[in-house]
Tab-separated table of N, CA and C in Angstrom:
chain	number	residue	atom	x	y	z
A	1	MET	N	204.316	243.873	260.710
A	1	MET	CA	203.643	243.119	261.765
A	1	MET	C	203.310	241.729	261.200
A	2	ASP	N	203.707	240.682	261.952
A	2	ASP	CA	203.410	239.330	261.474
A	2	ASP	C	201.979	238.936	261.841
A	3	ASP	N	201.527	237.797	261.318
A	3	ASP	CA	200.140	237.367	261.500
A	3	ASP	C	199.774	237.156	262.966
A	4	LEU	N	200.677	236.552	263.741
A	4	LEU	CA	200.381	236.306	265.150
A	4	LEU	C	200.241	237.616	265.914
A	5	GLN	N	201.180	238.522	265.703
A	5	GLN	CA	201.119	239.808	266.400
A	5	GLN	C	199.842	240.552	266.028
A	6	LYS	N	199.485	240.527	264.755
A	6	LYS	CA	198.256	241.183	264.309
A	6	LYS	C	197.048	240.545	265.000
A	7	TYR	N	197.057	239.208	265.097
A	7	TYR	CA	195.945	238.485	265.707
A	7	TYR	C	195.768	238.859	267.177
A	8	VAL	N	196.866	238.957	267.919
A	8	VAL	CA	196.744	239.259	269.351
A	8	VAL	C	196.511	240.740	269.626
A	9	LEU	N	196.850	241.592	268.688
A	9	LEU	CA	196.650	243.030	268.888
A	9	LEU	C	195.284	243.520	268.419
A	10	GLU	N	194.736	242.884	267.426
A	10	GLU	CA	193.448	243.313	266.861
A	10	GLU	C	192.331	242.455	267.444
A	11	LEU	N	191.849	242.878	268.590
A	11	LEU	CA	190.854	242.095	269.326
A	11	LEU	C	189.433	242.400	268.867
A	12	PRO	N	188.588	241.372	268.819
A	12	PRO	CA	187.156	241.629	268.636
A	12	PRO	C	186.647	242.434	269.839
A	13	LEU	N	185.583	243.184	269.642
A	13	LEU	CA	185.047	244.058	270.690
A	13	LEU	C	184.755	243.294	271.989
A	14	ALA	N	184.191	242.098	271.889
A	14	ALA	CA	183.868	241.319	273.097
A	14	ALA	C	185.131	240.998	273.893
A	15	ASN	N	186.198	240.630	273.212
A	15	ASN	CA	187.453	240.324	273.899
A	15	ASN	C	188.073	241.583	274.494
A	16	GLU	N	188.020	242.665	273.754
A	16	GLU	CA	188.553	243.929	274.261
A	16	GLU	C	187.809	244.347	275.532
A	17	ALA	N	186.472	244.187	275.517
A	17	ALA	CA	185.668	244.529	276.696
A	17	ALA	C	186.029	243.632	277.876
A	18	LEU	N	186.202	242.339	277.620
A	18	LEU	CA	186.570	241.410	278.694
A	18	LEU	C	187.901	241.805	279.318
A	19	PHE	N	188.894	242.086	278.505
A	19	PHE	CA	190.208	242.435	279.044
A	19	PHE	C	190.179	243.780	279.775
A	20	ALA	N	189.347	244.709	279.324
A	20	ALA	CA	189.194	245.978	280.043
A	20	ALA	C	188.535	245.737	281.396
A	21	LEU	N	187.532	244.840	281.431
A	21	LEU	CA	186.860	244.482	282.683
A	21	LEU	C	187.839	243.839	283.647
A	22	ILE	N	188.651	242.923	283.141
A	22	ILE	CA	189.650	242.250	283.980
A	22	ILE	C	190.644	243.262	284.538
A	23	GLY	N	191.109	244.166	283.695
A	23	GLY	CA	192.069	245.177	284.149
A	23	GLY	C	191.483	246.101	285.204
A	24	ALA	N	190.248	246.551	284.980
A	24	ALA	CA	189.601	247.439	285.949
A	24	ALA	C	189.352	246.709	287.267
A	25	THR	N	188.927	245.462	287.174
A	25	THR	CA	188.682	244.666	288.374
A	25	THR	C	189.977	244.448	289.154
A	26	ALA	N	191.029	244.104	288.441
A	26	ALA	CA	192.322	243.882	289.101
A	26	ALA	C	192.779	245.142	289.836
A	27	GLY	N	192.570	246.294	289.232
A	27	GLY	CA	192.960	247.547	289.877
A	27	GLY	C	192.170	247.803	291.154
A	28	ALA	N	190.871	247.582	291.108
A	28	ALA	CA	190.033	247.799	292.290
A	28	ALA	C	190.360	246.785	293.384
A	29	VAL	N	190.563	245.537	292.997
A	29	VAL	CA	190.920	244.499	293.970
A	29	VAL	C	192.266	244.825	294.617
A	30	ALA	N	193.196	245.337	293.832
A	30	ALA	CA	194.515	245.691	294.369
A	30	ALA	C	194.393	246.776	295.441
A	31	VAL	N	193.501	247.730	295.253
A	31	VAL	CA	193.279	248.779	296.255
A	31	VAL	C	192.747	248.158	297.546
A	32	SER	N	191.793	247.254	297.404
A	32	SER	CA	191.228	246.590	298.578
A	32	SER	C	192.278	245.740	299.282
A	33	GLU	N	193.031	244.971	298.509
A	33	GLU	CA	194.072	244.111	299.103
A	33	GLU	C	195.145	244.939	299.804
A	34	LYS	N	195.506	246.068	299.212
A	34	LYS	CA	196.513	246.931	299.840
A	34	LYS	C	196.009	247.434	301.187
A	35	TYR	N	194.733	247.788	301.235
A	35	TYR	CA	194.147	248.218	302.500
A	35	TYR	C	194.320	247.120	303.555
A	36	TRP	N	193.964	245.868	303.191
A	36	TRP	CA	194.053	244.778	304.158
A	36	TRP	C	195.491	244.535	304.577
A	37	GLN	N	196.422	244.615	303.637
A	37	GLN	CA	197.838	244.399	303.964
A	37	GLN	C	198.348	245.453	304.935
A	38	VAL	N	197.975	246.712	304.699
A	38	VAL	CA	198.397	247.794	305.604
A	38	VAL	C	197.870	247.544	307.014
A	39	GLN	N	196.687	246.940	307.104
A	39	GLN	CA	196.100	246.631	308.413
A	39	GLN	C	196.675	245.353	309.020
A	40	GLY	N	197.545	244.681	308.268
A	40	GLY	CA	198.116	243.425	308.741
A	40	GLY	C	197.149	242.255	308.613
A	41	LEU	N	196.200	242.391	307.689
A	41	LEU	CA	195.173	241.364	307.517
A	41	LEU	C	195.251	240.755	306.119
A	42	ASN	N	194.516	239.678	305.932
A	42	ASN	CA	194.487	238.962	304.668
A	42	ASN	C	193.090	239.116	304.068
A	43	GLY	N	193.016	239.659	302.853
A	43	GLY	CA	191.725	239.913	302.214
A	43	GLY	C	190.879	238.671	302.027
A	44	ALA	N	191.496	237.557	301.680
A	44	ALA	CA	190.741	236.315	301.485
A	44	ALA	C	190.111	235.860	302.794
A	45	ARG	N	190.835	236.005	303.878
A	45	ARG	CA	190.288	235.602	305.185
A	45	ARG	C	189.166	236.538	305.624
A	46	ILE	N	189.333	237.824	305.329
A	46	ILE	CA	188.263	238.773	305.650
A	46	ILE	C	187.011	238.419	304.858
A	47	ARG	N	187.201	238.042	303.600
A	47	ARG	CA	186.054	237.651	302.764
A	47	ARG	C	185.306	236.480	303.398
A	48	VAL	N	186.036	235.529	303.964
A	48	VAL	CA	185.409	234.398	304.655
A	48	VAL	C	184.582	234.915	305.828
A	49	LEU	N	185.151	235.798	306.627
A	49	LEU	CA	184.421	236.334	307.777
A	49	LEU	C	183.170	237.087	307.333
A	50	VAL	N	183.286	237.867	306.266
A	50	VAL	CA	182.135	238.619	305.748
A	50	VAL	C	181.032	237.659	305.313
A	51	GLU	N	181.412	236.606	304.616
A	51	GLU	CA	180.395	235.652	304.142
A	51	GLU	C	179.701	234.964	305.308
A	52	ILE	N	180.445	234.645	306.346
A	52	ILE	CA	179.823	234.048	307.532
A	52	ILE	C	178.853	235.046	308.154
A	53	ALA	N	179.260	236.303	308.233
A	53	ALA	CA	178.389	237.345	308.787
A	53	ALA	C	177.121	237.500	307.942
A	54	LYS	N	177.245	237.424	306.632
A	54	LYS	CA	176.077	237.534	305.750
A	54	LYS	C	175.061	236.435	306.024
A	55	GLN	N	175.540	235.290	306.473
A	55	GLN	CA	174.663	234.145	306.746
A	55	GLN	C	174.156	234.150	308.183
A	56	GLY	N	174.339	235.248	308.889
A	56	GLY	CA	173.830	235.357	310.247
A	56	GLY	C	174.812	234.953	311.325
A	57	GLY	N	176.062	234.679	310.932
A	57	GLY	CA	177.093	234.377	311.920
A	57	GLY	C	177.512	232.927	311.964
A	58	SER	N	176.775	232.034	311.267
A	58	SER	CA	177.131	230.613	311.232
A	58	SER	C	176.852	230.056	309.842
A	59	ILE	N	177.675	229.074	309.446
A	59	ILE	CA	177.524	228.500	308.111
A	59	ILE	C	178.216	227.139	308.057
A	60	LEU	N	177.729	226.272	307.195
A	60	LEU	CA	178.396	225.001	306.942
A	60	LEU	C	179.599	225.244	306.035
A	61	PRO	N	180.696	224.550	306.243
A	61	PRO	CA	181.873	224.747	305.394
A	61	PRO	C	181.593	224.540	303.903
A	62	SER	N	180.750	223.580	303.559
A	62	SER	CA	180.449	223.327	302.149
A	62	SER	C	179.727	224.514	301.515
A	63	LEU	N	178.795	225.119	302.236
A	63	LEU	CA	178.089	226.296	301.719
A	63	LEU	C	179.038	227.488	301.633
A	64	LEU	N	179.892	227.632	302.617
A	64	LEU	CA	180.876	228.711	302.604
A	64	LEU	C	181.791	228.579	301.388
A	65	ALA	N	182.267	227.379	301.123
A	65	ALA	CA	183.133	227.145	299.956
A	65	ALA	C	182.410	227.532	298.676
A	66	GLU	N	181.141	227.168	298.578
A	66	GLU	CA	180.342	227.519	297.402
A	66	GLU	C	180.196	229.032	297.267
A	67	ARG	N	179.915	229.699	298.376
A	67	ARG	CA	179.683	231.157	298.355
A	67	ARG	C	180.913	231.952	297.937
A	68	ILE	N	182.096	231.470	298.311
A	68	ILE	CA	183.307	232.230	297.963
A	68	ILE	C	184.065	231.587	296.803
A	69	ALA	N	183.455	230.570	296.188
A	69	ALA	CA	183.977	229.935	294.972
A	69	ALA	C	185.363	229.325	295.163
A	70	VAL	N	185.492	228.526	296.229
A	70	VAL	CA	186.701	227.727	296.421
A	70	VAL	C	186.276	226.276	296.616
A	71	THR	N	187.216	225.363	296.471
A	71	THR	CA	186.897	223.953	296.668
A	71	THR	C	186.697	223.676	298.155
A	72	LYS	N	186.002	222.592	298.429
A	72	LYS	CA	185.799	222.195	299.826
A	72	LYS	C	187.136	221.909	300.503
A	73	ALA	N	188.085	221.393	299.733
A	73	ALA	CA	189.419	221.123	300.300
A	73	ALA	C	190.129	222.424	300.682
A	74	ASN	N	189.986	223.465	299.861
A	74	ASN	CA	190.672	224.734	300.134
A	74	ASN	C	190.041	225.535	301.261
A	75	ILE	N	188.770	225.267	301.557
A	75	ILE	CA	188.120	226.043	302.618
A	75	ILE	C	188.819	225.816	303.949
A	76	SER	N	189.299	224.620	304.170
A	76	SER	CA	190.006	224.314	305.416
A	76	SER	C	191.269	225.147	305.550
A	77	LEU	N	191.953	225.378	304.438
A	77	LEU	CA	193.166	226.207	304.462
A	77	LEU	C	192.866	227.640	304.874
A	78	LEU	N	191.676	228.117	304.550
A	78	LEU	CA	191.279	229.470	304.943
A	78	LEU	C	190.766	229.506	306.388
A	79	LEU	N	190.123	228.430	306.817
A	79	LEU	CA	189.513	228.419	308.152
A	79	LEU	C	190.520	228.225	309.278
A	80	THR	N	191.540	227.422	309.048
A	80	THR	CA	192.490	227.096	310.117
A	80	THR	C	193.136	228.337	310.736
A	81	PRO	N	193.699	229.273	309.948
A	81	PRO	CA	194.286	230.458	310.595
A	81	PRO	C	193.242	231.356	311.263
A	82	LEU	N	192.026	231.393	310.719
A	82	LEU	CA	190.978	232.201	311.352
A	82	LEU	C	190.590	231.623	312.710
A	83	GLU	N	190.580	230.309	312.795
A	83	GLU	CA	190.297	229.668	314.078
A	83	GLU	C	191.448	229.906	315.054
A	84	LYS	N	192.672	229.785	314.551
A	84	LYS	CA	193.861	230.005	315.391
A	84	LYS	C	193.891	231.436	315.943
A	85	ASP	N	193.461	232.403	315.118
A	85	ASP	CA	193.434	233.805	315.547
A	85	ASP	C	192.220	234.145	316.415
A	86	GLY	N	191.319	233.177	316.591
A	86	GLY	CA	190.161	233.393	317.455
A	86	GLY	C	188.999	234.098	316.794
A	87	TYR	N	188.975	234.165	315.448
A	87	TYR	CA	187.902	234.861	314.733
A	87	TYR	C	186.704	233.958	314.434
A	88	ILE	N	186.925	232.645	314.437
A	88	ILE	CA	185.845	231.688	314.201
A	88	ILE	C	185.989	230.514	315.162
A	89	THR	N	184.905	229.771	315.292
A	89	THR	CA	184.946	228.482	315.994
A	89	THR	C	184.322	227.443	315.076
A	90	ARG	N	184.705	226.203	315.312
A	90	ARG	CA	184.086	225.072	314.612
A	90	ARG	C	183.414	224.215	315.670
A	91	ALA	N	182.188	223.788	315.387
A	91	ALA	CA	181.455	222.945	316.335
A	91	ALA	C	180.612	221.944	315.560
A	92	ALA	N	180.252	220.877	316.222
A	92	ALA	CA	179.383	219.881	315.607
A	92	ALA	C	178.009	220.486	315.342
A	93	HIS	N	177.419	220.118	314.217
A	93	HIS	CA	176.071	220.551	313.846
A	93	HIS	C	175.073	219.997	314.868
A	94	ALA	N	174.115	220.803	315.273
A	94	ALA	CA	173.164	220.404	316.320
A	94	ALA	C	172.323	219.189	315.926
A	95	GLN	N	171.881	219.115	314.642
A	95	GLN	CA	171.034	218.005	314.217
A	95	GLN	C	171.816	216.851	313.590
A	96	ASP	N	172.974	217.145	313.027
A	96	ASP	CA	173.758	216.115	312.335
A	96	ASP	C	175.209	216.230	312.782
A	97	GLY	N	175.577	215.440	313.766
A	97	GLY	CA	176.909	215.501	314.350
A	97	GLY	C	178.039	215.207	313.384
A	98	ARG	N	177.719	214.674	312.197
A	98	ARG	CA	178.768	214.419	311.193
A	98	ARG	C	179.205	215.714	310.524
A	99	LYS	N	178.355	216.733	310.610
A	99	LYS	CA	178.654	218.018	309.978
A	99	LYS	C	179.264	218.976	310.992
A	100	THR	N	180.002	219.948	310.457
A	100	THR	CA	180.613	220.984	311.279
A	100	THR	C	179.980	222.327	310.926
A	101	VAL	N	179.776	223.158	311.926
A	101	VAL	CA	179.267	224.509	311.719
A	101	VAL	C	180.374	225.489	312.077
A	102	ILE	N	180.584	226.446	311.182
A	102	ILE	CA	181.574	227.509	311.406
A	102	ILE	C	180.817	228.731	311.921
A	103	SER	N	181.289	229.317	313.012
A	103	SER	CA	180.629	230.487	313.595
A	103	SER	C	181.637	231.595	313.863
A	104	LEU	N	181.173	232.826	313.676
A	104	LEU	CA	181.989	233.990	314.039
A	104	LEU	C	182.056	234.111	315.551
A	105	THR	N	183.204	234.460	316.044
A	105	THR	CA	183.345	234.761	317.466
A	105	THR	C	183.145	236.262	317.653
A	106	GLU	N	183.117	236.700	318.892
A	106	GLU	CA	183.025	238.139	319.152
A	106	GLU	C	184.232	238.863	318.548
A	107	ALA	N	185.409	238.244	318.614
A	107	ALA	CA	186.609	238.856	318.013
A	107	ALA	C	186.458	238.968	316.502
A	108	GLY	N	185.836	237.962	315.874
A	108	GLY	CA	185.595	238.011	314.432
A	108	GLY	C	184.639	239.129	314.061
A	109	LYS	N	183.583	239.276	314.837
A	109	LYS	CA	182.622	240.361	314.600
A	109	LYS	C	183.291	241.714	314.799
A	110	ARG	N	184.109	241.811	315.846
A	110	ARG	CA	184.768	243.079	316.170
A	110	ARG	C	185.728	243.508	315.054
A	111	ILE	N	186.528	242.568	314.524
A	111	ILE	CA	187.483	242.933	313.471
A	111	ILE	C	186.748	243.433	312.239
A	112	LEU	N	185.611	242.817	311.923
A	112	LEU	CA	184.832	243.287	310.771
A	112	LEU	C	184.280	244.691	311.019
A	113	MET	N	183.714	244.907	312.185
A	113	MET	CA	183.145	246.228	312.499
A	113	MET	C	184.216	247.312	312.523
A	114	GLU	N	185.417	246.963	312.946
A	114	GLU	CA	186.504	247.935	313.007
A	114	GLU	C	187.110	248.206	311.637
A	115	GLN	N	187.220	247.185	310.791
A	115	GLN	CA	187.993	247.299	309.561
A	115	GLN	C	187.186	247.506	308.278
A	116	LEU	N	185.964	247.026	308.235
A	116	LEU	CA	185.188	247.167	306.995
A	116	LEU	C	184.931	248.617	306.578
A	117	PRO	N	184.664	249.536	307.517
A	117	PRO	CA	184.449	250.916	307.070
A	117	PRO	C	185.643	251.506	306.312
A	118	GLY	N	186.845	251.264	306.776
A	118	GLY	CA	188.034	251.774	306.089
A	118	GLY	C	188.219	251.147	304.724
A	119	ASN	N	187.917	249.851	304.618
A	119	ASN	CA	188.019	249.183	303.323
A	119	ASN	C	186.981	249.731	302.359
A	120	ARG	N	185.784	249.971	302.850
A	120	ARG	CA	184.737	250.539	301.986
A	120	ARG	C	185.145	251.910	301.469
A	121	GLU	N	185.786	252.700	302.305
A	121	GLU	CA	186.270	254.016	301.868
A	121	GLU	C	187.329	253.879	300.784
A	122	ALA	N	188.259	252.938	300.957
A	122	ALA	CA	189.324	252.724	299.969
A	122	ALA	C	188.736	252.294	298.630
A	123	VAL	N	187.772	251.387	298.664
A	123	VAL	CA	187.137	250.915	297.429
A	123	VAL	C	186.317	252.041	296.797
A	124	ALA	N	185.625	252.819	297.616
A	124	ALA	CA	184.823	253.927	297.091
A	124	ALA	C	185.690	254.944	296.364
A	125	ALA	N	186.919	255.132	296.832
A	125	ALA	CA	187.816	256.085	296.169
A	125	ALA	C	188.063	255.683	294.718
A	126	VAL	N	188.049	254.392	294.440
A	126	VAL	CA	188.213	253.910	293.064
A	126	VAL	C	186.879	253.968	292.323
A	127	MET	N	185.852	253.426	292.933
A	127	MET	CA	184.568	253.287	292.249
A	127	MET	C	183.855	254.628	292.054
A	128	ASN	N	184.140	255.602	292.889
A	128	ASN	CA	183.472	256.897	292.763
A	128	ASN	C	183.998	257.734	291.607
A	129	ARG	N	184.879	257.138	290.793
A	129	ARG	CA	185.238	257.776	289.521
A	129	ARG	C	184.021	257.787	288.604
A	130	LEU	N	183.084	256.893	288.901
A	130	LEU	CA	181.814	256.849	288.182
A	130	LEU	C	180.767	257.548	289.041
A	131	ASP	N	179.847	258.264	288.382
A	131	ASP	CA	178.768	258.879	289.162
A	131	ASP	C	177.686	257.820	289.430
A	132	GLU	N	176.682	258.197	290.198
A	132	GLU	CA	175.672	257.226	290.613
A	132	GLU	C	174.949	256.555	289.438
A	133	PRO	N	174.500	257.295	288.425
A	133	PRO	CA	173.858	256.608	287.284
A	133	PRO	C	174.811	255.638	286.574
A	134	GLU	N	176.080	255.999	286.475
A	134	GLU	CA	177.053	255.105	285.848
A	134	GLU	C	177.270	253.850	286.686
A	135	LEU	N	177.333	254.016	288.018
A	135	LEU	CA	177.485	252.852	288.892
A	135	LEU	C	176.274	251.924	288.789
A	136	LYS	N	175.075	252.497	288.714
A	136	LYS	CA	173.866	251.687	288.577
A	136	LYS	C	173.874	250.942	287.245
A	137	LEU	N	174.287	251.620	286.180
A	137	LEU	CA	174.370	250.974	284.871
A	137	LEU	C	175.420	249.865	284.885
A	138	LEU	N	176.572	250.128	285.486
A	138	LEU	CA	177.621	249.117	285.579
A	138	LEU	C	177.102	247.891	286.331
A	139	LEU	N	176.445	248.126	287.441
A	139	LEU	CA	175.895	247.020	288.231
A	139	LEU	C	174.869	246.229	287.417
A	140	GLU	N	174.016	246.921	286.700
A	140	GLU	CA	173.018	246.254	285.851
A	140	GLU	C	173.712	245.399	284.779
A	141	LEU	N	174.723	245.946	284.145
A	141	LEU	CA	175.442	245.212	283.095
A	141	LEU	C	176.187	243.998	283.662
A	142	LEU	N	176.829	244.175	284.803
A	142	LEU	CA	177.536	243.049	285.418
A	142	LEU	C	176.568	241.958	285.849
A	143	ASN	N	175.412	242.348	286.384
A	143	ASN	CA	174.400	241.356	286.755
A	143	ASN	C	173.892	240.611	285.522
A	144	LYS	N	173.750	241.334	284.413
A	144	LYS	CA	173.321	240.705	283.171
A	144	LYS	C	174.346	239.674	282.706
A	145	LEU	N	175.624	240.030	282.793
A	145	LEU	CA	176.685	239.071	282.428
A	145	LEU	C	176.676	237.866	283.360
A	146	SER	N	176.443	238.098	284.639
A	146	SER	CA	176.454	237.011	285.618
A	146	SER	C	175.304	236.030	285.415
A	147	ARG	N	174.172	236.546	284.941
A	147	ARG	CA	173.019	235.668	284.713
A	147	ARG	C	173.235	234.752	283.513
A	148	GLY	N	174.217	235.070	282.683
A	148	GLY	CA	174.491	234.221	281.521
A	148	GLY	C	173.488	234.495	280.448
């Protein structure tokens, strides 16, 4: 084994843990994405609708971009097909006409109510490999990592 191969194969524990986390996350995300594809939907667009719903049904595009960790320029790429499909509307902000407010339509609310339960079941099939105390510990550890 040469030095480079040894270096990339013999990982420090922190790196090994990171790559295991990435692999496990990718597997769970793939299950969720497959669910959306089978339904003829796009997971990223559903995530946008969910985030709007979390904010009470309306949100500024800049806040939405921040919440789903995309650039303000990319948020438009996600919003345009959702508007075309009738899941959202864009309107001028009531107090500041220079701003736009994104709102869920009844069709947007309906698609979430119809499809989220099935997606939750698909994700649970992966995550329920852990029992409840393990899931709570995992959540605690991930929150600790997120806090920096």
